[in-house]
């Protein structure tokens, strides 16, 4: 099992439209991502990076080829099975935070546990622990309007990790943040990968943000143009 990739694409293509209107968002992509990796996915608009992220996150499915998670092909999964995979194995962080307004930090973090049917007492404990892990102990009852942008993103990260996912999918996690706050958020995400072994897959347009990753993958025209290790970060691999 140790040699089986956590995530694998085998000749994955994604096609939208048909005929002259056909758009090949992904074009026969092969990739593997191992457990504990931190991978940054880059590329210009329309390069296929977001499509790849959506397929990894089970928000979309390939038009051709195969997506395997922990060695299991997902092509035979129905909607309910894909939902269960997202709910139990994946955590999501978005550029826009996607928090519920006028709702407390702890209630936002509890939400994935509600979907999993966790009882109220355990939900509250797990959510409180997750907020402490991202440096927000004491702010559990603050609403989103009472939190800064950086604090809101920390709440979003706490919500993503409260279920102890195998993979954290971060889509432009610093896109709405200033430089100082971006550094703080990236140090937090790096720590989750380094200290807790969470696999991180991050889409970003920013070179300095991508440099936090151990591996940098660049998409162009639906294909992987380059895939290189980042020597400055490789040494922090979790054993």
PDB file of C-alpha atoms in Angstrom:
ATOM      1  CA  UNK A   1       0.000   0.000   0.000  1.00  0.00           C
ATOM      2  CA  UNK A   2       2.887   2.353   0.694  1.00  0.00           C
ATOM      3  CA  UNK A   3       3.730   2.516  -3.021  1.00  0.00           C
ATOM      4  CA  UNK A   4       0.178   3.237  -4.158  1.00  0.00           C
ATOM      5  CA  UNK A   5      -0.250   6.960  -4.954  1.00  0.00           C
ATOM      6  CA  UNK A   6      -2.805   8.816  -2.882  1.00  0.00           C
ATOM      7  CA  UNK A   7      -4.013  10.518  -6.072  1.00  0.00           C
ATOM      8  CA  UNK A   8      -3.478   9.372  -9.638  1.00  0.00           C
ATOM      9  CA  UNK A   9      -4.640  10.565 -13.052  1.00  0.00           C
ATOM     10  CA  UNK A  10      -4.333   8.117 -15.953  1.00  0.00           C
ATOM     11  CA  UNK A  11      -4.754   9.872 -19.310  1.00  0.00           C
ATOM     12  CA  UNK A  12      -7.434  12.164 -17.880  1.00  0.00           C
ATOM     13  CA  UNK A  13      -9.211  14.453 -20.319  1.00  0.00           C
ATOM     14  CA  UNK A  14     -12.034  16.892 -19.709  1.00  0.00           C
ATOM     15  CA  UNK A  15     -13.972  18.233 -22.668  1.00  0.00           C
ATOM     16  CA  UNK A  16     -16.668  20.890 -22.637  1.00  0.00           C
ATOM     17  CA  UNK A  17     -18.918  21.507 -25.617  1.00  0.00           C
ATOM     18  CA  UNK A  18     -18.665  19.768 -28.989  1.00  0.00           C
ATOM     19  CA  UNK A  19     -17.719  20.429 -32.595  1.00  0.00           C
ATOM     20  CA  UNK A  20     -16.306  23.893 -33.194  1.00  0.00           C
ATOM     21  CA  UNK A  21     -17.313  24.892 -29.661  1.00  0.00           C
ATOM     22  CA  UNK A  22     -15.295  22.080 -28.062  1.00  0.00           C
ATOM     23  CA  UNK A  23     -12.949  23.098 -25.268  1.00  0.00           C
ATOM     24  CA  UNK A  24     -10.393  20.528 -24.106  1.00  0.00           C
ATOM     25  CA  UNK A  25      -9.733  21.722 -20.557  1.00  0.00           C
ATOM     26  CA  UNK A  26      -7.541  18.684 -19.812  1.00  0.00           C
ATOM     27  CA  UNK A  27      -5.844  16.674 -22.536  1.00  0.00           C
ATOM     28  CA  UNK A  28      -4.658  13.201 -21.537  1.00  0.00           C
ATOM     29  CA  UNK A  29      -3.046  14.178 -18.237  1.00  0.00           C
ATOM     30  CA  UNK A  30      -1.001  11.690 -16.220  1.00  0.00           C
ATOM     31  CA  UNK A  31      -0.044  12.618 -12.651  1.00  0.00           C
ATOM     32  CA  UNK A  32       0.569  11.054  -9.275  1.00  0.00           C
ATOM     33  CA  UNK A  33       0.582  12.639  -5.831  1.00  0.00           C
ATOM     34  CA  UNK A  34       1.820  10.709  -2.819  1.00  0.00           C
ATOM     35  CA  UNK A  35       0.625  10.930   0.760  1.00  0.00           C
ATOM     36  CA  UNK A  36       2.193  13.832   2.735  1.00  0.00           C
ATOM     37  CA  UNK A  37       3.161  15.802  -0.381  1.00  0.00           C
ATOM     38  CA  UNK A  38       2.612  19.555  -0.731  1.00  0.00           C
ATOM     39  CA  UNK A  39       1.986  20.329  -4.401  1.00  0.00           C
ATOM     40  CA  UNK A  40       1.394  23.745  -5.951  1.00  0.00           C
ATOM     41  CA  UNK A  41      -0.477  23.795  -9.263  1.00  0.00           C
ATOM     42  CA  UNK A  42       0.155  26.835 -11.447  1.00  0.00           C
ATOM     43  CA  UNK A  43      -0.696  28.008 -14.940  1.00  0.00           C
ATOM     44  CA  UNK A  44      -2.423  30.818 -16.849  1.00  0.00           C
ATOM     45  CA  UNK A  45      -6.202  31.180 -16.991  1.00  0.00           C
ATOM     46  CA  UNK A  46      -7.667  28.376 -19.071  1.00  0.00           C
ATOM     47  CA  UNK A  47      -4.642  26.130 -18.578  1.00  0.00           C
ATOM     48  CA  UNK A  48      -6.614  23.330 -16.885  1.00  0.00           C
ATOM     49  CA  UNK A  49      -5.351  23.754 -13.334  1.00  0.00           C
ATOM     50  CA  UNK A  50      -8.775  24.501 -11.833  1.00  0.00           C
ATOM     51  CA  UNK A  51     -10.350  21.666 -13.802  1.00  0.00           C
ATOM     52  CA  UNK A  52      -7.720  19.290 -12.429  1.00  0.00           C
ATOM     53  CA  UNK A  53      -8.428  20.541  -8.909  1.00  0.00           C
ATOM     54  CA  UNK A  54     -12.180  20.063  -9.392  1.00  0.00           C
ATOM     55  CA  UNK A  55     -11.677  16.459 -10.507  1.00  0.00           C
ATOM     56  CA  UNK A  56      -9.321  15.752  -7.587  1.00  0.00           C
ATOM     57  CA  UNK A  57     -11.956  17.215  -5.273  1.00  0.00           C
ATOM     58  CA  UNK A  58     -14.729  15.070  -6.826  1.00  0.00           C
ATOM     59  CA  UNK A  59     -16.576  18.226  -7.873  1.00  0.00           C
ATOM     60  CA  UNK A  60     -16.303  17.131 -11.512  1.00  0.00           C
ATOM     61  CA  UNK A  61     -15.537  13.906 -13.378  1.00  0.00           C
ATOM     62  CA  UNK A  62     -13.254  13.168 -16.344  1.00  0.00           C
ATOM     63  CA  UNK A  63     -14.617  12.912 -19.880  1.00  0.00           C
ATOM     64  CA  UNK A  64     -12.009  10.224 -20.531  1.00  0.00           C
ATOM     65  CA  UNK A  65      -9.265   8.503 -18.589  1.00  0.00           C
ATOM     66  CA  UNK A  66      -9.257   7.455 -14.968  1.00  0.00           C
ATOM     67  CA  UNK A  67      -8.986   9.175 -11.580  1.00  0.00           C
ATOM     68  CA  UNK A  68      -7.864   6.897  -8.753  1.00  0.00           C
ATOM     69  CA  UNK A  69      -7.952   7.767  -5.061  1.00  0.00           C
ATOM     70  CA  UNK A  70      -5.810   5.522  -2.839  1.00  0.00           C
ATOM     71  CA  UNK A  71      -5.604   3.097  -5.746  1.00  0.00           C
ATOM     72  CA  UNK A  72      -9.378   2.876  -6.225  1.00  0.00           C
ATOM     73  CA  UNK A  73     -10.861   3.991  -9.549  1.00  0.00           C
ATOM     74  CA  UNK A  74     -13.610   6.555  -9.034  1.00  0.00           C
ATOM     75  CA  UNK A  75     -15.216   6.098 -12.464  1.00  0.00           C
ATOM     76  CA  UNK A  76     -17.782   3.666 -11.056  1.00  0.00           C
ATOM     77  CA  UNK A  77     -18.730   5.948  -8.167  1.00  0.00           C
ATOM     78  CA  UNK A  78     -22.213   7.370  -8.091  1.00  0.00           C
ATOM     79  CA  UNK A  79     -23.061  10.813  -6.756  1.00  0.00           C
ATOM     80  CA  UNK A  80     -23.539   9.513  -3.213  1.00  0.00           C
ATOM     81  CA  UNK A  81     -20.145   7.774  -3.212  1.00  0.00           C
ATOM     82  CA  UNK A  82     -18.384  10.881  -4.522  1.00  0.00           C
ATOM     83  CA  UNK A  83     -20.094  12.914  -1.801  1.00  0.00           C
ATOM     84  CA  UNK A  84     -18.883  10.462   0.843  1.00  0.00           C
ATOM     85  CA  UNK A  85     -15.323  10.659  -0.506  1.00  0.00           C
ATOM     86  CA  UNK A  86     -15.408  14.463  -0.332  1.00  0.00           C
ATOM     87  CA  UNK A  87     -16.971  14.426   3.123  1.00  0.00           C
ATOM     88  CA  UNK A  88     -14.564  11.951   4.717  1.00  0.00           C
ATOM     89  CA  UNK A  89     -11.262  12.365   2.885  1.00  0.00           C
ATOM     90  CA  UNK A  90     -11.065  15.926   1.527  1.00  0.00           C
ATOM     91  CA  UNK A  91     -10.980  19.408   3.041  1.00  0.00           C
ATOM     92  CA  UNK A  92     -11.488  22.565   0.963  1.00  0.00           C
ATOM     93  CA  UNK A  93     -10.178  26.117   1.376  1.00  0.00           C
ATOM     94  CA  UNK A  94     -11.229  28.815  -1.092  1.00  0.00           C
ATOM     95  CA  UNK A  95     -10.062  32.312  -1.978  1.00  0.00           C
ATOM     96  CA  UNK A  96     -13.385  33.798  -0.868  1.00  0.00           C
ATOM     97  CA  UNK A  97     -13.458  31.961   2.512  1.00  0.00           C
ATOM     98  CA  UNK A  98     -17.080  30.801   1.879  1.00  0.00           C
ATOM     99  CA  UNK A  99     -18.113  31.275   5.507  1.00  0.00           C
ATOM    100  CA  UNK A 100     -21.715  31.683   6.618  1.00  0.00           C
ATOM    101  CA  UNK A 101     -22.349  35.358   7.477  1.00  0.00           C
ATOM    102  CA  UNK A 102     -23.695  36.396  10.884  1.00  0.00           C
ATOM    103  CA  UNK A 103     -22.656  32.969  12.168  1.00  0.00           C
ATOM    104  CA  UNK A 104     -20.014  32.320  14.781  1.00  0.00           C
ATOM    105  CA  UNK A 105     -16.602  30.903  13.970  1.00  0.00           C
ATOM    106  CA  UNK A 106     -17.302  27.701  15.881  1.00  0.00           C
ATOM    107  CA  UNK A 107     -20.647  27.177  14.121  1.00  0.00           C
ATOM    108  CA  UNK A 108     -18.934  27.566  10.745  1.00  0.00           C
ATOM    109  CA  UNK A 109     -16.315  24.991  11.715  1.00  0.00           C
ATOM    110  CA  UNK A 110     -18.960  22.574  12.998  1.00  0.00           C
ATOM    111  CA  UNK A 111     -20.798  22.494   9.661  1.00  0.00           C
ATOM    112  CA  UNK A 112     -18.941  19.532   8.050  1.00  0.00           C
ATOM    113  CA  UNK A 113     -19.520  17.552  11.247  1.00  0.00           C
ATOM    114  CA  UNK A 114     -23.252  18.252  11.025  1.00  0.00           C
ATOM    115  CA  UNK A 115     -23.257  16.651   7.559  1.00  0.00           C
ATOM    116  CA  UNK A 116     -21.451  13.634   9.018  1.00  0.00           C
ATOM    117  CA  UNK A 117     -24.035  13.214  11.766  1.00  0.00           C
ATOM    118  CA  UNK A 118     -21.665  13.889  14.683  1.00  0.00           C
ATOM    119  CA  UNK A 119     -23.533  14.652  17.919  1.00  0.00           C
ATOM    120  CA  UNK A 120     -23.630  18.214  19.204  1.00  0.00           C
ATOM    121  CA  UNK A 121     -21.250  17.775  22.125  1.00  0.00           C
ATOM    122  CA  UNK A 122     -18.537  16.116  20.075  1.00  0.00           C
ATOM    123  CA  UNK A 123     -19.024  18.654  17.253  1.00  0.00           C
ATOM    124  CA  UNK A 124     -18.385  21.497  19.659  1.00  0.00           C
ATOM    125  CA  UNK A 125     -15.246  19.867  21.080  1.00  0.00           C
ATOM    126  CA  UNK A 126     -13.752  19.032  17.664  1.00  0.00           C
ATOM    127  CA  UNK A 127     -14.537  22.498  16.303  1.00  0.00           C
ATOM    128  CA  UNK A 128     -12.993  24.179  19.348  1.00  0.00           C
ATOM    129  CA  UNK A 129      -9.859  22.041  18.968  1.00  0.00           C
ATOM    130  CA  UNK A 130      -9.605  22.878  15.247  1.00  0.00           C
ATOM    131  CA  UNK A 131      -9.873  26.605  15.946  1.00  0.00           C
ATOM    132  CA  UNK A 132      -7.129  26.303  18.544  1.00  0.00           C
ATOM    133  CA  UNK A 133      -4.915  24.546  15.991  1.00  0.00           C
ATOM    134  CA  UNK A 134      -5.191  27.547  13.649  1.00  0.00           C
ATOM    135  CA  UNK A 135      -4.543  30.091  16.399  1.00  0.00           C
ATOM    136  CA  UNK A 136      -8.097  31.240  17.070  1.00  0.00           C
ATOM    137  CA  UNK A 137      -8.646  30.001  20.621  1.00  0.00           C
ATOM    138  CA  UNK A 138     -10.785  32.612  22.384  1.00  0.00           C
ATOM    139  CA  UNK A 139     -12.484  33.773  19.174  1.00  0.00           C
ATOM    140  CA  UNK A 140     -14.899  30.855  18.833  1.00  0.00           C
ATOM    141  CA  UNK A 141     -17.992  33.033  19.264  1.00  0.00           C
ATOM    142  CA  UNK A 142     -16.921  35.877  16.986  1.00  0.00           C
ATOM    143  CA  UNK A 143     -19.054  36.241  13.854  1.00  0.00           C
ATOM    144  CA  UNK A 144     -17.409  36.565  10.443  1.00  0.00           C
ATOM    145  CA  UNK A 145     -18.049  40.330  10.484  1.00  0.00           C
ATOM    146  CA  UNK A 146     -15.993  40.575  13.672  1.00  0.00           C
ATOM    147  CA  UNK A 147     -12.962  38.852  12.133  1.00  0.00           C
ATOM    148  CA  UNK A 148     -10.236  40.149   9.836  1.00  0.00           C
ATOM    149  CA  UNK A 149      -9.652  38.589   6.419  1.00  0.00           C
ATOM    150  CA  UNK A 150      -6.778  36.532   7.763  1.00  0.00           C
ATOM    151  CA  UNK A 151      -8.849  35.335  10.711  1.00  0.00           C
ATOM    152  CA  UNK A 152     -11.698  34.398   8.376  1.00  0.00           C
ATOM    153  CA  UNK A 153      -9.306  32.300   6.301  1.00  0.00           C
ATOM    154  CA  UNK A 154      -8.092  30.628   9.501  1.00  0.00           C
ATOM    155  CA  UNK A 155     -11.710  29.748  10.299  1.00  0.00           C
ATOM    156  CA  UNK A 156     -12.043  28.332   6.782  1.00  0.00           C
ATOM    157  CA  UNK A 157      -8.903  26.229   7.311  1.00  0.00           C
ATOM    158  CA  UNK A 158     -10.222  25.025  10.683  1.00  0.00           C
ATOM    159  CA  UNK A 159     -13.466  24.016   8.970  1.00  0.00           C
ATOM    160  CA  UNK A 160     -11.446  22.129   6.331  1.00  0.00           C
ATOM    161  CA  UNK A 161      -9.352  20.175   8.856  1.00  0.00           C
ATOM    162  CA  UNK A 162     -11.973  19.513  11.552  1.00  0.00           C
ATOM    163  CA  UNK A 163     -12.838  16.185   9.887  1.00  0.00           C
ATOM    164  CA  UNK A 164      -9.148  15.170   9.817  1.00  0.00           C
ATOM    165  CA  UNK A 165      -9.034  14.848   6.006  1.00  0.00           C
ATOM    166  CA  UNK A 166      -6.299  13.045   4.108  1.00  0.00           C
ATOM    167  CA  UNK A 167      -6.071  15.929   1.612  1.00  0.00           C
ATOM    168  CA  UNK A 168      -6.402  19.702   1.944  1.00  0.00           C
ATOM    169  CA  UNK A 169      -7.374  21.339  -1.361  1.00  0.00           C
ATOM    170  CA  UNK A 170      -6.571  25.056  -1.335  1.00  0.00           C
ATOM    171  CA  UNK A 171      -7.772  27.189  -4.259  1.00  0.00           C
ATOM    172  CA  UNK A 172      -5.928  30.542  -4.242  1.00  0.00           C
ATOM    173  CA  UNK A 173      -5.953  30.574  -0.395  1.00  0.00           C
ATOM    174  CA  UNK A 174      -4.149  33.938  -0.202  1.00  0.00           C
ATOM    175  CA  UNK A 175      -5.844  35.631  -3.159  1.00  0.00           C
ATOM    176  CA  UNK A 176      -7.837  38.077  -0.991  1.00  0.00           C
ATOM    177  CA  UNK A 177      -5.128  38.727   1.608  1.00  0.00           C
ATOM    178  CA  UNK A 178      -2.342  41.269   2.045  1.00  0.00           C
ATOM    179  CA  UNK A 179       1.306  40.189   1.975  1.00  0.00           C
ATOM    180  CA  UNK A 180       1.790  39.894   5.737  1.00  0.00           C
ATOM    181  CA  UNK A 181      -1.400  37.903   6.223  1.00  0.00           C
ATOM    182  CA  UNK A 182      -0.593  35.724   3.203  1.00  0.00           C
ATOM    183  CA  UNK A 183       2.702  34.737   4.819  1.00  0.00           C
ATOM    184  CA  UNK A 184       0.899  33.855   8.061  1.00  0.00           C
ATOM    185  CA  UNK A 185      -1.653  31.697   6.234  1.00  0.00           C
ATOM    186  CA  UNK A 186       1.027  29.922   4.195  1.00  0.00           C
ATOM    187  CA  UNK A 187       3.061  29.207   7.323  1.00  0.00           C
ATOM    188  CA  UNK A 188      -0.093  27.716   8.846  1.00  0.00           C
ATOM    189  CA  UNK A 189      -0.759  25.522   5.790  1.00  0.00           C
ATOM    190  CA  UNK A 190       2.911  24.492   5.645  1.00  0.00           C
ATOM    191  CA  UNK A 191       2.730  23.479   9.307  1.00  0.00           C
ATOM    192  CA  UNK A 192      -0.343  21.321   8.703  1.00  0.00           C
ATOM    193  CA  UNK A 193       1.600  19.484   6.007  1.00  0.00           C
ATOM    194  CA  UNK A 194       4.878  19.256   7.904  1.00  0.00           C
ATOM    195  CA  UNK A 195       3.655  18.521  11.428  1.00  0.00           C
ATOM    196  CA  UNK A 196       0.362  16.702  10.860  1.00  0.00           C
ATOM    197  CA  UNK A 197       1.102  14.993   7.550  1.00  0.00           C
ATOM    198  CA  UNK A 198      -1.898  16.408   5.693  1.00  0.00           C
ATOM    199  CA  UNK A 199      -1.396  16.214   1.931  1.00  0.00           C
ATOM    200  CA  UNK A 200      -1.811  19.715   0.474  1.00  0.00           C
ATOM    201  CA  UNK A 201      -2.729  20.492  -3.131  1.00  0.00           C
ATOM    202  CA  UNK A 202      -2.858  24.223  -3.827  1.00  0.00           C
ATOM    203  CA  UNK A 203      -3.786  26.240  -6.911  1.00  0.00           C
ATOM    204  CA  UNK A 204      -2.078  29.626  -7.080  1.00  0.00           C
ATOM    205  CA  UNK A 205      -1.089  32.294  -9.603  1.00  0.00           C
ATOM    206  CA  UNK A 206       1.626  33.684  -7.327  1.00  0.00           C
ATOM    207  CA  UNK A 207       5.206  32.435  -7.648  1.00  0.00           C
ATOM    208  CA  UNK A 208       6.154  33.392  -4.088  1.00  0.00           C
ATOM    209  CA  UNK A 209       3.169  31.454  -2.708  1.00  0.00           C
ATOM    210  CA  UNK A 210       3.979  28.411  -4.876  1.00  0.00           C
ATOM    211  CA  UNK A 211       7.483  28.368  -3.387  1.00  0.00           C
ATOM    212  CA  UNK A 212       6.033  27.168  -0.077  1.00  0.00           C
ATOM    213  CA  UNK A 213       5.240  23.832  -1.765  1.00  0.00           C
ATOM    214  CA  UNK A 214       7.598  20.866  -1.991  1.00  0.00           C
ATOM    215  CA  UNK A 215       6.655  20.329  -5.630  1.00  0.00           C
ATOM    216  CA  UNK A 216       5.480  22.767  -8.302  1.00  0.00           C
ATOM    217  CA  UNK A 217       3.379  21.630 -11.260  1.00  0.00           C
ATOM    218  CA  UNK A 218       2.575  23.956 -14.164  1.00  0.00           C
ATOM    219  CA  UNK A 219      -0.323  23.458 -16.577  1.00  0.00           C
ATOM    220  CA  UNK A 220      -0.496  24.952 -20.074  1.00  0.00           C
ATOM    221  CA  UNK A 221      -3.245  24.242 -22.639  1.00  0.00           C
ATOM    222  CA  UNK A 222      -4.650  21.314 -20.704  1.00  0.00           C
ATOM    223  CA  UNK A 223      -1.336  19.519 -20.272  1.00  0.00           C
ATOM    224  CA  UNK A 224       1.376  19.460 -17.612  1.00  0.00           C
ATOM    225  CA  UNK A 225       4.182  21.612 -19.020  1.00  0.00           C
ATOM    226  CA  UNK A 226       6.521  21.086 -16.057  1.00  0.00           C
ATOM    227  CA  UNK A 227       6.588  19.205 -12.765  1.00  0.00           C
ATOM    228  CA  UNK A 228       9.576  19.906 -10.531  1.00  0.00           C
ATOM    229  CA  UNK A 229      10.581  19.377  -6.919  1.00  0.00           C
ATOM    230  CA  UNK A 230      11.296  22.422  -4.775  1.00  0.00           C
ATOM    231  CA  UNK A 231      14.637  21.567  -3.083  1.00  0.00           C
ATOM    232  CA  UNK A 232      14.246  24.267  -0.434  1.00  0.00           C
ATOM    233  CA  UNK A 233      11.077  22.585   0.874  1.00  0.00           C
ATOM    234  CA  UNK A 234      11.688  18.901   0.134  1.00  0.00           C
ATOM    235  CA  UNK A 235      13.761  18.439   3.294  1.00  0.00           C
ATOM    236  CA  UNK A 236      10.685  19.079   5.484  1.00  0.00           C
ATOM    237  CA  UNK A 237       8.944  15.870   4.360  1.00  0.00           C
ATOM    238  CA  UNK A 238       7.002  14.039   7.063  1.00  0.00           C
ATOM    239  CA  UNK A 239       8.197  10.461   7.603  1.00  0.00           C
TER     240      UNK A 239
END
